[in-house]
Coordinates of C-alpha atoms (C1' of nucleotides) in Angstrom, one line a residue:
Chain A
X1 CA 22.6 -4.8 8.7
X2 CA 21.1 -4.4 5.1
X3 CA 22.6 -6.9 3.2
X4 CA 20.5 -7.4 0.1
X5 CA 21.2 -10.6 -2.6
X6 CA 20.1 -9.4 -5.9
X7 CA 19.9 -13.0 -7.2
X8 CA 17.6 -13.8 -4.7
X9 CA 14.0 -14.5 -6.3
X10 CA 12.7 -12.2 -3.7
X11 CA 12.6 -9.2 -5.0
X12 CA 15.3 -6.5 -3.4
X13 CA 12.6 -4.4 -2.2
X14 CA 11.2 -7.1 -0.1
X15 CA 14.2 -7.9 1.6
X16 CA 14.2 -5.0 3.0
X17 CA 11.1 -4.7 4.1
X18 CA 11.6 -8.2 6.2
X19 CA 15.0 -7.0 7.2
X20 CA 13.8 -3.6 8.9
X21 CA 11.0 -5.5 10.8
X22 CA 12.9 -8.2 11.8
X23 CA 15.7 -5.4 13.0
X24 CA 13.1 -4.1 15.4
X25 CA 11.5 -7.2 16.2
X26 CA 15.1 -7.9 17.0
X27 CA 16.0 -5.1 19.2
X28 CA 18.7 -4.3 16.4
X29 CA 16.3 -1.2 15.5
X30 CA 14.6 0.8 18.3
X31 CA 11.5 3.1 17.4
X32 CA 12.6 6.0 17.0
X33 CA 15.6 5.4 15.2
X34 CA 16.4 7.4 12.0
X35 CA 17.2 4.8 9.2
X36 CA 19.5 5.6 6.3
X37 CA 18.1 8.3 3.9
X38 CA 17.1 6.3 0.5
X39 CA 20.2 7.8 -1.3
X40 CA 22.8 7.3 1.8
X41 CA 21.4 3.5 1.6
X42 CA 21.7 3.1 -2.1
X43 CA 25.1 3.8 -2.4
X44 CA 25.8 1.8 1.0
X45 CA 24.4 -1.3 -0.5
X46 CA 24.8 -0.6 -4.3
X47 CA 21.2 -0.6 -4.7
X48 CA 19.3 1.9 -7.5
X49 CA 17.5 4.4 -4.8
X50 CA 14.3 3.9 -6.6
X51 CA 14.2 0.3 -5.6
X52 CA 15.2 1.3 -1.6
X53 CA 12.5 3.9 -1.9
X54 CA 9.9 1.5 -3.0
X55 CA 10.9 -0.5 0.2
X56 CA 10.2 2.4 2.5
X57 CA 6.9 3.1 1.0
X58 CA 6.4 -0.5 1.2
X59 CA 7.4 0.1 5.3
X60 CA 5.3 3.3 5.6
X61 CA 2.4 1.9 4.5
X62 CA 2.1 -0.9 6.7
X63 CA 3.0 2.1 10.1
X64 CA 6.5 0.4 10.6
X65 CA 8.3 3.6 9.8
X66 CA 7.0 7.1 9.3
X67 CA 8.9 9.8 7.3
X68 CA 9.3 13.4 8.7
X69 CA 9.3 15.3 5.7
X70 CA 12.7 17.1 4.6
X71 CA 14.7 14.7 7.9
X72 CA 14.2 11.6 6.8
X73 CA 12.8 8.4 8.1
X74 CA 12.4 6.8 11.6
X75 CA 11.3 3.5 12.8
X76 CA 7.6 4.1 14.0
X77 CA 6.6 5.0 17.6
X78 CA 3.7 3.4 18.0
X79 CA 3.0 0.9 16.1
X80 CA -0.3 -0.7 16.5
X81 CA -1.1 -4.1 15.1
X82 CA -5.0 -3.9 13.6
X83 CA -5.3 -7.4 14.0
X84 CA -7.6 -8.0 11.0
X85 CA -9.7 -11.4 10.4
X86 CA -8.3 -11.2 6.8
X87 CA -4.5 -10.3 8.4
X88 CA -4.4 -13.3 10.6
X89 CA -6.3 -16.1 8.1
X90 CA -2.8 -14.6 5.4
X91 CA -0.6 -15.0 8.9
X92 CA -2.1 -18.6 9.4
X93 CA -1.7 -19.4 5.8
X94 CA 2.0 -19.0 5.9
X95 CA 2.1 -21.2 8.7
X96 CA 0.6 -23.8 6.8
X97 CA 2.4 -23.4 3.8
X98 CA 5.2 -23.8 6.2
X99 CA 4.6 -26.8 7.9
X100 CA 3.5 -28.6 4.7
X101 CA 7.3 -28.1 4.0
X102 CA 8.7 -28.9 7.4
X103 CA 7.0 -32.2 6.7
X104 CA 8.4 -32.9 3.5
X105 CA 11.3 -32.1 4.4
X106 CA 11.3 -34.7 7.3
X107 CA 10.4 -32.8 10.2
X108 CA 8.0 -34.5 13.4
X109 CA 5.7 -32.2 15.3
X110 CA 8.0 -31.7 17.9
X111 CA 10.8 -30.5 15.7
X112 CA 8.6 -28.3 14.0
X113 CA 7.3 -26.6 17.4
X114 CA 11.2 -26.7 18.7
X115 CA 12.4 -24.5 15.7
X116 CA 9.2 -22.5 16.2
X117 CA 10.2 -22.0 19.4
X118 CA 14.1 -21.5 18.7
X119 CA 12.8 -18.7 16.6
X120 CA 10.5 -16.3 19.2
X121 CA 13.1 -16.8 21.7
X122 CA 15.8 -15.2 18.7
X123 CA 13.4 -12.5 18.6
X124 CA 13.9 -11.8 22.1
X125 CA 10.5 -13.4 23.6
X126 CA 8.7 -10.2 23.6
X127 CA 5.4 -10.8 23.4
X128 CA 3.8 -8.8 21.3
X129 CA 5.6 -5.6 19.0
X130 CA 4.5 -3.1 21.4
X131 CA 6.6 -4.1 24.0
X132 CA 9.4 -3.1 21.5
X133 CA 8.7 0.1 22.5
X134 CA 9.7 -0.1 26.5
Chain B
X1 CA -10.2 -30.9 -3.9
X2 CA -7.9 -28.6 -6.6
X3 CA -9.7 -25.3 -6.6
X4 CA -7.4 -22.2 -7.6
X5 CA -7.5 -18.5 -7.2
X6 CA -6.5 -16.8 -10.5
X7 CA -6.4 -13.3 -8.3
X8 CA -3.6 -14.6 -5.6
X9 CA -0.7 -13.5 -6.0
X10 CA 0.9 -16.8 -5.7
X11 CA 1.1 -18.3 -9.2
X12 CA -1.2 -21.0 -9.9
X13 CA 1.2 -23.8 -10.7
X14 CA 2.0 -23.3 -7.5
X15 CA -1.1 -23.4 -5.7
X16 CA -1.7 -26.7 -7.3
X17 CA 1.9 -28.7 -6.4
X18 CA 0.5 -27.2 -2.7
X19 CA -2.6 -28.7 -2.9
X20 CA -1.4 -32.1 -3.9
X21 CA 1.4 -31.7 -1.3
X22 CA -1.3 -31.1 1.5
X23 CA -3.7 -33.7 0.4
X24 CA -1.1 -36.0 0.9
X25 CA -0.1 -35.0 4.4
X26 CA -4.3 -34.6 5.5
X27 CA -4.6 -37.9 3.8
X28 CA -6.7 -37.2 0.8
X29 CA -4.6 -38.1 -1.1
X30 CA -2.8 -41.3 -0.5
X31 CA 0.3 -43.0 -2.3
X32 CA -0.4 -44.6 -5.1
X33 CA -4.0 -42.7 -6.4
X34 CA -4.3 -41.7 -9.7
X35 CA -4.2 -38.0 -10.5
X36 CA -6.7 -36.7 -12.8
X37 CA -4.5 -36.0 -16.5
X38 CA -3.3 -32.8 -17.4
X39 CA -6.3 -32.4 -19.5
X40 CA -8.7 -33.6 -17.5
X41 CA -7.8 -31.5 -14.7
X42 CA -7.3 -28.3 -17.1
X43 CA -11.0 -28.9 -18.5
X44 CA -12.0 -29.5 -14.6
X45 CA -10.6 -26.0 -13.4
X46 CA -10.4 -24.4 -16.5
X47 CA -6.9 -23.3 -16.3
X48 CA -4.5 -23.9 -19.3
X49 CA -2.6 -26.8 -19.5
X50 CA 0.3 -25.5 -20.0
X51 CA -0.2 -24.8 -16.3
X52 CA -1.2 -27.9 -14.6
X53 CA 1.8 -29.7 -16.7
X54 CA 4.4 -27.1 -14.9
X55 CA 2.1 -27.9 -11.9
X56 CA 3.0 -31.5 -12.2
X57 CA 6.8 -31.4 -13.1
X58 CA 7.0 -29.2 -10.4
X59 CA 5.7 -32.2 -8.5
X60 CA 7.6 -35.1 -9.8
X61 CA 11.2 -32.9 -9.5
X62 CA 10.0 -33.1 -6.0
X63 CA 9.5 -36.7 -5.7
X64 CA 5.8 -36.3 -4.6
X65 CA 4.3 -37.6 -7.2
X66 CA 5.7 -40.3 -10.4
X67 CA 4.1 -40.5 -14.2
X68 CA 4.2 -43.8 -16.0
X69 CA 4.3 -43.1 -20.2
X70 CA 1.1 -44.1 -21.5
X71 CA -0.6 -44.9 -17.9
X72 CA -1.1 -42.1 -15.8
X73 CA 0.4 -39.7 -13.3
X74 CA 0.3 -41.4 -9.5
X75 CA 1.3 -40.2 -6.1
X76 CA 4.6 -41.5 -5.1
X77 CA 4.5 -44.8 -3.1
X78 CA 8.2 -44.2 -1.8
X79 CA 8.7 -40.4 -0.7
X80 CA 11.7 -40.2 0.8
X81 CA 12.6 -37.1 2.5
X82 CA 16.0 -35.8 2.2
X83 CA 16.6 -33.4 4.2
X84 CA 20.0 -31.2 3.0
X85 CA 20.5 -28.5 5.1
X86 CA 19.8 -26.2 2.4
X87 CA 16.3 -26.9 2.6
X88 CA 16.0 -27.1 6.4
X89 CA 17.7 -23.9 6.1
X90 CA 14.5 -22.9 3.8
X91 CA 11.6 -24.0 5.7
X92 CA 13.6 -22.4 9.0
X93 CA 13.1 -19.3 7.1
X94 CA 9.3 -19.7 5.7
X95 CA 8.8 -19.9 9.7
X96 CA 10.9 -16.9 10.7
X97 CA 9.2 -15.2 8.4
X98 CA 6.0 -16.5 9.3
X99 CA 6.8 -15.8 13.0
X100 CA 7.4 -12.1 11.7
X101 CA 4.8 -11.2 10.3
X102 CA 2.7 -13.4 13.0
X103 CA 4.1 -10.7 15.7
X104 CA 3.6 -7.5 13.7
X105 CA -0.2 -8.9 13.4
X106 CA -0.3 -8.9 16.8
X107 CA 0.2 -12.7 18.0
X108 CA 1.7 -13.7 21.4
X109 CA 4.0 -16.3 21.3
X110 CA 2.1 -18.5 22.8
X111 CA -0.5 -18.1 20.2
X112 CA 1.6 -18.8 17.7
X113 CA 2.6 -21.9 19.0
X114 CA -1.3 -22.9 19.7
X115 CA -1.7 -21.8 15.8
X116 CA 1.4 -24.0 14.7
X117 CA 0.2 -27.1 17.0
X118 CA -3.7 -26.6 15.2
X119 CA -2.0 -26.8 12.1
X120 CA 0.0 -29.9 12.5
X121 CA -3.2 -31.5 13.9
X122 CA -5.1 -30.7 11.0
X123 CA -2.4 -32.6 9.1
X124 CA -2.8 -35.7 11.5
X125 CA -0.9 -37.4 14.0
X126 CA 1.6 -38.2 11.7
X127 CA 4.8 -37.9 12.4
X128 CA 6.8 -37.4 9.2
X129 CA 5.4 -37.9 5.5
X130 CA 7.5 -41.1 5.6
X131 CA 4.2 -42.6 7.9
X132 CA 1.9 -41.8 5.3
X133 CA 3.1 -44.6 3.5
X134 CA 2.0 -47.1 5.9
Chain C
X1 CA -3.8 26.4 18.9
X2 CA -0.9 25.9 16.4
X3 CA -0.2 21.9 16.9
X4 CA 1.5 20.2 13.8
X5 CA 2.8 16.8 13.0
X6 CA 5.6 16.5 10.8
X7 CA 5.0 12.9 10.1
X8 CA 2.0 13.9 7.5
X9 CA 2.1 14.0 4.4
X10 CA 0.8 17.1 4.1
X11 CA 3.2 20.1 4.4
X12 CA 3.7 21.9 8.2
X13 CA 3.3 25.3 6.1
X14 CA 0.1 24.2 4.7
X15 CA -1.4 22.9 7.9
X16 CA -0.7 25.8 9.4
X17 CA -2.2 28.1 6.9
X18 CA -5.6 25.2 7.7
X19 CA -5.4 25.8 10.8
X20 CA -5.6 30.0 11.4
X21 CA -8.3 29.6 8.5
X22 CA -10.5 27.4 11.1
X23 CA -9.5 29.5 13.6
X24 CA -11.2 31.9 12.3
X25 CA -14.4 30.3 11.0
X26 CA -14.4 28.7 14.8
X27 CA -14.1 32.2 16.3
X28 CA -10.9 31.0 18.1
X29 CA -9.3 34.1 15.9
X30 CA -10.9 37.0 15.2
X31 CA -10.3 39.6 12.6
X32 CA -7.9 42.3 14.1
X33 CA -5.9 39.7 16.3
X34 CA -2.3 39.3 16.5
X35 CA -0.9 36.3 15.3
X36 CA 2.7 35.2 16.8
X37 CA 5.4 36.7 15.3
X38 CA 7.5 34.0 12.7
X39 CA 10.2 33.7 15.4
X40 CA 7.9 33.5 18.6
X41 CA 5.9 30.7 16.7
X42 CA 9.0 29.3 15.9
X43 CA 10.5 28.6 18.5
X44 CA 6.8 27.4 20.5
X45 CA 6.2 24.7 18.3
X46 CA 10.0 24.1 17.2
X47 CA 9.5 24.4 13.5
X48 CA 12.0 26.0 11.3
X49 CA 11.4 29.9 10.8
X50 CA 11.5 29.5 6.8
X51 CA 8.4 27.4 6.8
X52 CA 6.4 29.7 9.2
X53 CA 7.2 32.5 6.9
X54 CA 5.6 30.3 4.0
X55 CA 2.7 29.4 5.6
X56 CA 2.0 33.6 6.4
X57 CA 3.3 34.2 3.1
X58 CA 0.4 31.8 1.6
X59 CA -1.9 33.2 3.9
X60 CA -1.4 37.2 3.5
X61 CA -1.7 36.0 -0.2
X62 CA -5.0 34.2 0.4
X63 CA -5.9 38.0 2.1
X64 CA -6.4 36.3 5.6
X65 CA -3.9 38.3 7.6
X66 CA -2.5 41.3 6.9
X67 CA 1.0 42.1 7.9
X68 CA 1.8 45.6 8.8
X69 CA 5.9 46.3 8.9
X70 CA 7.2 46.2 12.1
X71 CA 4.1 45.8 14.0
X72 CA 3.3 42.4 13.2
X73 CA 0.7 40.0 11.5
X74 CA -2.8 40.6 12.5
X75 CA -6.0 38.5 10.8
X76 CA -7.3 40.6 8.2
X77 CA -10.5 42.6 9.0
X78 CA -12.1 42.5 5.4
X79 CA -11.8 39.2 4.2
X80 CA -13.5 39.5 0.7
X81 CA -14.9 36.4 -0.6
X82 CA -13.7 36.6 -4.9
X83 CA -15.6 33.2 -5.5
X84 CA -14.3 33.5 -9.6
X85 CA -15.2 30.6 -11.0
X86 CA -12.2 28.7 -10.6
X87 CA -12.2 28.4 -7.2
X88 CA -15.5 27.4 -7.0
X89 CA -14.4 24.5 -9.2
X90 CA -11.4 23.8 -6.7
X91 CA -14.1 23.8 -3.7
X92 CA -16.5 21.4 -5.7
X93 CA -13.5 19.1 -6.7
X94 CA -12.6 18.7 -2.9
X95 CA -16.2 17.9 -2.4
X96 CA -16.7 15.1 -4.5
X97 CA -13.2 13.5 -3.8
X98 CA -14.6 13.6 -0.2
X99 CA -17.5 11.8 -1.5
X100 CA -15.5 9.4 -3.5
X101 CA -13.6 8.4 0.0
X102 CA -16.7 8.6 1.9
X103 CA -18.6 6.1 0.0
X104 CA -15.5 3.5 -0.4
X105 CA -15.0 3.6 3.6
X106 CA -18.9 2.4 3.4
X107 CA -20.9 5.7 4.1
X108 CA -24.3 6.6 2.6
X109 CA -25.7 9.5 1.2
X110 CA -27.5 9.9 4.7
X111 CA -24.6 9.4 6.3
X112 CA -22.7 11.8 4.4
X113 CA -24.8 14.7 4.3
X114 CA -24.9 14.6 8.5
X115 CA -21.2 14.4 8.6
X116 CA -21.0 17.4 6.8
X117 CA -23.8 19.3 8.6
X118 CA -22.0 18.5 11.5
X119 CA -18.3 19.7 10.6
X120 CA -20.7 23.0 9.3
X121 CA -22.1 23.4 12.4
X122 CA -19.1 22.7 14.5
X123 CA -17.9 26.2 13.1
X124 CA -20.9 27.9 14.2
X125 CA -24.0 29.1 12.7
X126 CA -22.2 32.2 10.7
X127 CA -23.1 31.9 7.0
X128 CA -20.1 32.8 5.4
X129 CA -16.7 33.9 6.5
X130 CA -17.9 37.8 6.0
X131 CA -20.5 37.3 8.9
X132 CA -17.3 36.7 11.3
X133 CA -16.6 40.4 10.9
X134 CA -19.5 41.2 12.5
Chain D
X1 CA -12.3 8.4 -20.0
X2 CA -8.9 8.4 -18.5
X3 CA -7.1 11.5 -19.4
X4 CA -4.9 13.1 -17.4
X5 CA -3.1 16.5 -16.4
X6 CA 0.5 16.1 -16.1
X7 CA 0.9 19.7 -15.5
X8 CA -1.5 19.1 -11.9
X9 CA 0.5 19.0 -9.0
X10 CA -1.7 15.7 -8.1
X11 CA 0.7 13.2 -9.6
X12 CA -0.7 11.5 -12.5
X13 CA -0.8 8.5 -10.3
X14 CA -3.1 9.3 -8.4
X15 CA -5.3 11.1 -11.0
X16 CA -5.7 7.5 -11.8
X17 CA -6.6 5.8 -9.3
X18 CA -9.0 8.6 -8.7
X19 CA -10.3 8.1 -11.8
X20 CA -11.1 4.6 -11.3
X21 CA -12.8 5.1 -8.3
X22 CA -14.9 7.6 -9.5
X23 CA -15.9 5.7 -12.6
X24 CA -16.9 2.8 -10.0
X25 CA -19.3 5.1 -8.8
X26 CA -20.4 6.5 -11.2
X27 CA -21.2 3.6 -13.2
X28 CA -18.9 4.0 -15.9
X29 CA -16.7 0.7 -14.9
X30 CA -18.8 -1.7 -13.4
X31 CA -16.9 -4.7 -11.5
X32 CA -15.8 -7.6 -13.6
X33 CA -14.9 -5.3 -16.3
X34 CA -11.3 -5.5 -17.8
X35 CA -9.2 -2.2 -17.6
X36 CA -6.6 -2.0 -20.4
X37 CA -3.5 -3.2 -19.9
X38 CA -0.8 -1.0 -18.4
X39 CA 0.9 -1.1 -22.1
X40 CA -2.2 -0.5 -23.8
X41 CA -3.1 3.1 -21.2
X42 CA 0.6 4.4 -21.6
X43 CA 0.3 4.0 -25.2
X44 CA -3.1 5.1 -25.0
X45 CA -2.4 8.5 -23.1
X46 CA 1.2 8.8 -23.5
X47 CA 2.3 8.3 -20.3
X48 CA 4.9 6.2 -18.9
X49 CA 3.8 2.4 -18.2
X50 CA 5.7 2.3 -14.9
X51 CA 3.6 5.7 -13.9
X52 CA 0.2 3.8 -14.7
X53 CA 1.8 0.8 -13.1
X54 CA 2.1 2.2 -9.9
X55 CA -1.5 3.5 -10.3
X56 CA -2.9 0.1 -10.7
X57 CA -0.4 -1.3 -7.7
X58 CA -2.1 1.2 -5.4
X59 CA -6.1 0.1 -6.6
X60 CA -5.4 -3.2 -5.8
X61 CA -4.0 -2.5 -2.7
X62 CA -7.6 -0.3 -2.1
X63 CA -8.9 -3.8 -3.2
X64 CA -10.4 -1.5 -6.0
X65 CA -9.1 -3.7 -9.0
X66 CA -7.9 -7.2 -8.9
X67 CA -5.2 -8.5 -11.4
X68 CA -5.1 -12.3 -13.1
X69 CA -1.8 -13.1 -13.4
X70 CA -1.4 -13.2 -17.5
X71 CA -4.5 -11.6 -18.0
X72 CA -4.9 -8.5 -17.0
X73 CA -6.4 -6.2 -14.2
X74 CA -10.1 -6.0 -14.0
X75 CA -12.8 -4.0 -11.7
X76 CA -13.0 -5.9 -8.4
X77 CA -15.8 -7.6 -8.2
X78 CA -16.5 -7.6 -4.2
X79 CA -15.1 -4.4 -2.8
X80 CA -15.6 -4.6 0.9
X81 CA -15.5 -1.1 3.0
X82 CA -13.6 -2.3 6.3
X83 CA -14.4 1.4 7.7
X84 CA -11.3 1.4 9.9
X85 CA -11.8 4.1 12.4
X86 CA -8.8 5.9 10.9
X87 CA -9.9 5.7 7.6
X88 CA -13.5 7.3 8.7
X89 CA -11.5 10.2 10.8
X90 CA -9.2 10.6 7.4
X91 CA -13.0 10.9 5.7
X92 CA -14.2 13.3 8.0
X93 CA -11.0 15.3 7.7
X94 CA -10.9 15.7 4.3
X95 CA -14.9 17.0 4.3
X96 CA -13.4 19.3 7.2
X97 CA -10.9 20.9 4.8
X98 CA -13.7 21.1 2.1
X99 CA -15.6 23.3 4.2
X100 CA -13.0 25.4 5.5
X101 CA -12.3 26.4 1.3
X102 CA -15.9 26.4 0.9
X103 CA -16.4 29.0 3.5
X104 CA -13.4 31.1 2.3
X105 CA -14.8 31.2 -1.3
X106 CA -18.3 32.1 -0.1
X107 CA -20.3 29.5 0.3
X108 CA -23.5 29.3 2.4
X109 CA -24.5 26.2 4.6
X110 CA -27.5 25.5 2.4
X111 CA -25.1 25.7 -0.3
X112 CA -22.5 23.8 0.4
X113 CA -25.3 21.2 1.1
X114 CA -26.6 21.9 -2.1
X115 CA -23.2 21.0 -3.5
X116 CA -22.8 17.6 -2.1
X117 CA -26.2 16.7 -2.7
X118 CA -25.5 17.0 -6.3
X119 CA -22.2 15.0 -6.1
X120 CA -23.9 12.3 -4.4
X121 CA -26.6 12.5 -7.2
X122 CA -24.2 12.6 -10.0
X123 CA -23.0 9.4 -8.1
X124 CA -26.1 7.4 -9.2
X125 CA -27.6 7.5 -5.5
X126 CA -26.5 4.7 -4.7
X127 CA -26.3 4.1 -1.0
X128 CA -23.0 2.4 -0.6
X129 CA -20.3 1.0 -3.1
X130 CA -22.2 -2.5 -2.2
X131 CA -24.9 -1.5 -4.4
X132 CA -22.2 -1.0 -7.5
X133 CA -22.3 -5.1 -7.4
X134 CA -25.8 -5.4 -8.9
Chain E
dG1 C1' 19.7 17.8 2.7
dT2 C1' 15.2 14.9 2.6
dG3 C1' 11.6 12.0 0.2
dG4 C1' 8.3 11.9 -4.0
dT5 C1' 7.4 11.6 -8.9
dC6 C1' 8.3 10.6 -13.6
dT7 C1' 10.7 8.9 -17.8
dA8 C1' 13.3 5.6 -20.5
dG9 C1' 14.5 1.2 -21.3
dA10 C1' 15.5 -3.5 -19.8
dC11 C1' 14.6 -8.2 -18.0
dC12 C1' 11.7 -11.7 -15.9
dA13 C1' 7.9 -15.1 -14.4
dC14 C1' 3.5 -16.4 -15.5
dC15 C1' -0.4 -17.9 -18.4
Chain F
dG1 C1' 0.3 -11.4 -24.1
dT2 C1' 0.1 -9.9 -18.9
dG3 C1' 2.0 -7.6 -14.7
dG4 C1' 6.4 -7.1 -11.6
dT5 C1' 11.0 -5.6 -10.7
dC6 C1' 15.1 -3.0 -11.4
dT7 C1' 18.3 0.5 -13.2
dA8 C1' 19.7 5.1 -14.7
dG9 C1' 19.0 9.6 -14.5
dA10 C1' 16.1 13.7 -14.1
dC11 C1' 13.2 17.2 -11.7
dC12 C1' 10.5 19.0 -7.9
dA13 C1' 8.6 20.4 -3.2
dC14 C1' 9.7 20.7 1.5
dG15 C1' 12.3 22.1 5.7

DNA sequence: GTGGTCTAGACCACC
DNA sequence: GTGGTCTAGACCACG
């Protein structure tokens, strides 16, 4: 958990972000789970704490995590997805951008929707982030 | 056909190889058409060239599209996809993470596949980029 | 009476000073009542002792409550209004970042003005804190 | 225009993007104009770019400002209030907490009225941010 | 101890 | 030239 490639072109921070919400998306974080304070994680992954601190602002501000001032930081309760129009044309949009890959890169249909698939059932087929928190 | 927002945060070169990339898959584009020249295209959108021309390497590294000295720049009659696992491993992660952001949004999984299967429709029947040739 | 949520971003000590000043403009407190000692309030809403003790410190400061020594805390029967000049400038700069919030989540002047008549009347009809003496 | 208190205990950050707003309002930035570049302001009032950096990061997130990649940042040109319950309770909260002070430092209904009227005046009357487009 | 802000200075991608 | 990211190191308020 929280392995970060610095040559990666996306940036540290951003990493992770993805990483924490794929951790709970995974099961591998539970809401209400304190994550590593910003310096305990710098020094656990090397990382300059202003950069992991950017991340959990990053987290905070989209309600994945919520800080208790002076105790650190804890995966959110109740997260509620406000499913804007704007939110879901950006979700839909990566799709696309996605597929227009898959298919250059020689996948059909059905091999797109199989590793589709694959994917939601490695996120433990859940369906929807609040049934993370039962 | 090639409109570009200076305000997203993906850079414009990029937006551009995407749109070329998707014409070709919804078929507005078809293998061996003419692209407009750098130039022409710049004046069209009024981007700097120095743009579209990193727009269209970008491109021809990729194989989508070919320029002949002196003639023209054309969309590739023989795309061959070559699919190393390095970029399978690449689009599976521009779906995972399209799949995460997709459930923290607030999509069921069956949504997502009805959003991935409207997608690929809108891109035809085709089953690889390979039939586009025909 | 006396909730708090660690997860804002403002401080517990400062919401609690907010909230024994609205007590008493809603005529939940009134001057001459006891206040919970730092360790009974403490322990009721599980909030470390220090930061009680800050938020009474502020507010005996403020001349809200008076503490006697050894009989307790008690909400101060003269409050004096000193509007110096300063504070008045505080008050107005609260107003018109309110505004500046208010109009960019989309309200109008009308709109404005009735949300604050509101709040004004939802702490009764007493035209300034010296009336609650009375 | 743009100066700044480092001494505040506001961060200067935030006296920014304050600032901004406030001269969106007020009709000293109108949308479409350029801000200077986060260079040119640090120079400009000595402070540190990354400080007015994370400033202008914030705006744009408030879909205040847009920035063109290589260009520069300028006054967005279709702000769009999505009043978000939450962000209309935050609203009324913050008018809440500007009554409580105003009560404590004296202030009469009819003039804390008064007082907002005259913000909302010295705001140009307009009757929502909409209005700033024309 | 926690997170939050700020400075200084560096490097990078994009246009 | 523009903004975006990262590091190093410092100081502060809060609990």
């Amino acid at each position: 958990m929280f392995t970060v490639d610095p040559t990666s072109s996306v940036p540290i921070y951003q990493q992770l972000v993805e990483q924490v919400k794929e951790g709970v998306l995974k099961g591998t974080l539970t809401p209400g789970d304190r994550l590593p304070s910003v310096r305990e994680l710098a020094t656990m992954i090397t990382i300059n704490p202003n950069t992991i601190q950017k991340a959990y602002q990053e987290l905070e501000r989209q309600n994945v995590i919520e800080t208790i001032r002076g105790r650190g930081t804890y995966v959110a309760r109740n997260y509620k997805a406000k499913p804007d129009e704007e939110r879901l044309a950006l979700v839909a949009e990566m799709f696309r951008r996605s597929v227009v890959e898959a298919r250059y890169a020689g996948l059909s249909s059905e091999e797109i929707i199989t590793l589709v698939k694959s994917i939601l059932v490695s996120y433990g087929g859940r369906e929807s982030v609040k049934d993370v928190k039962d």
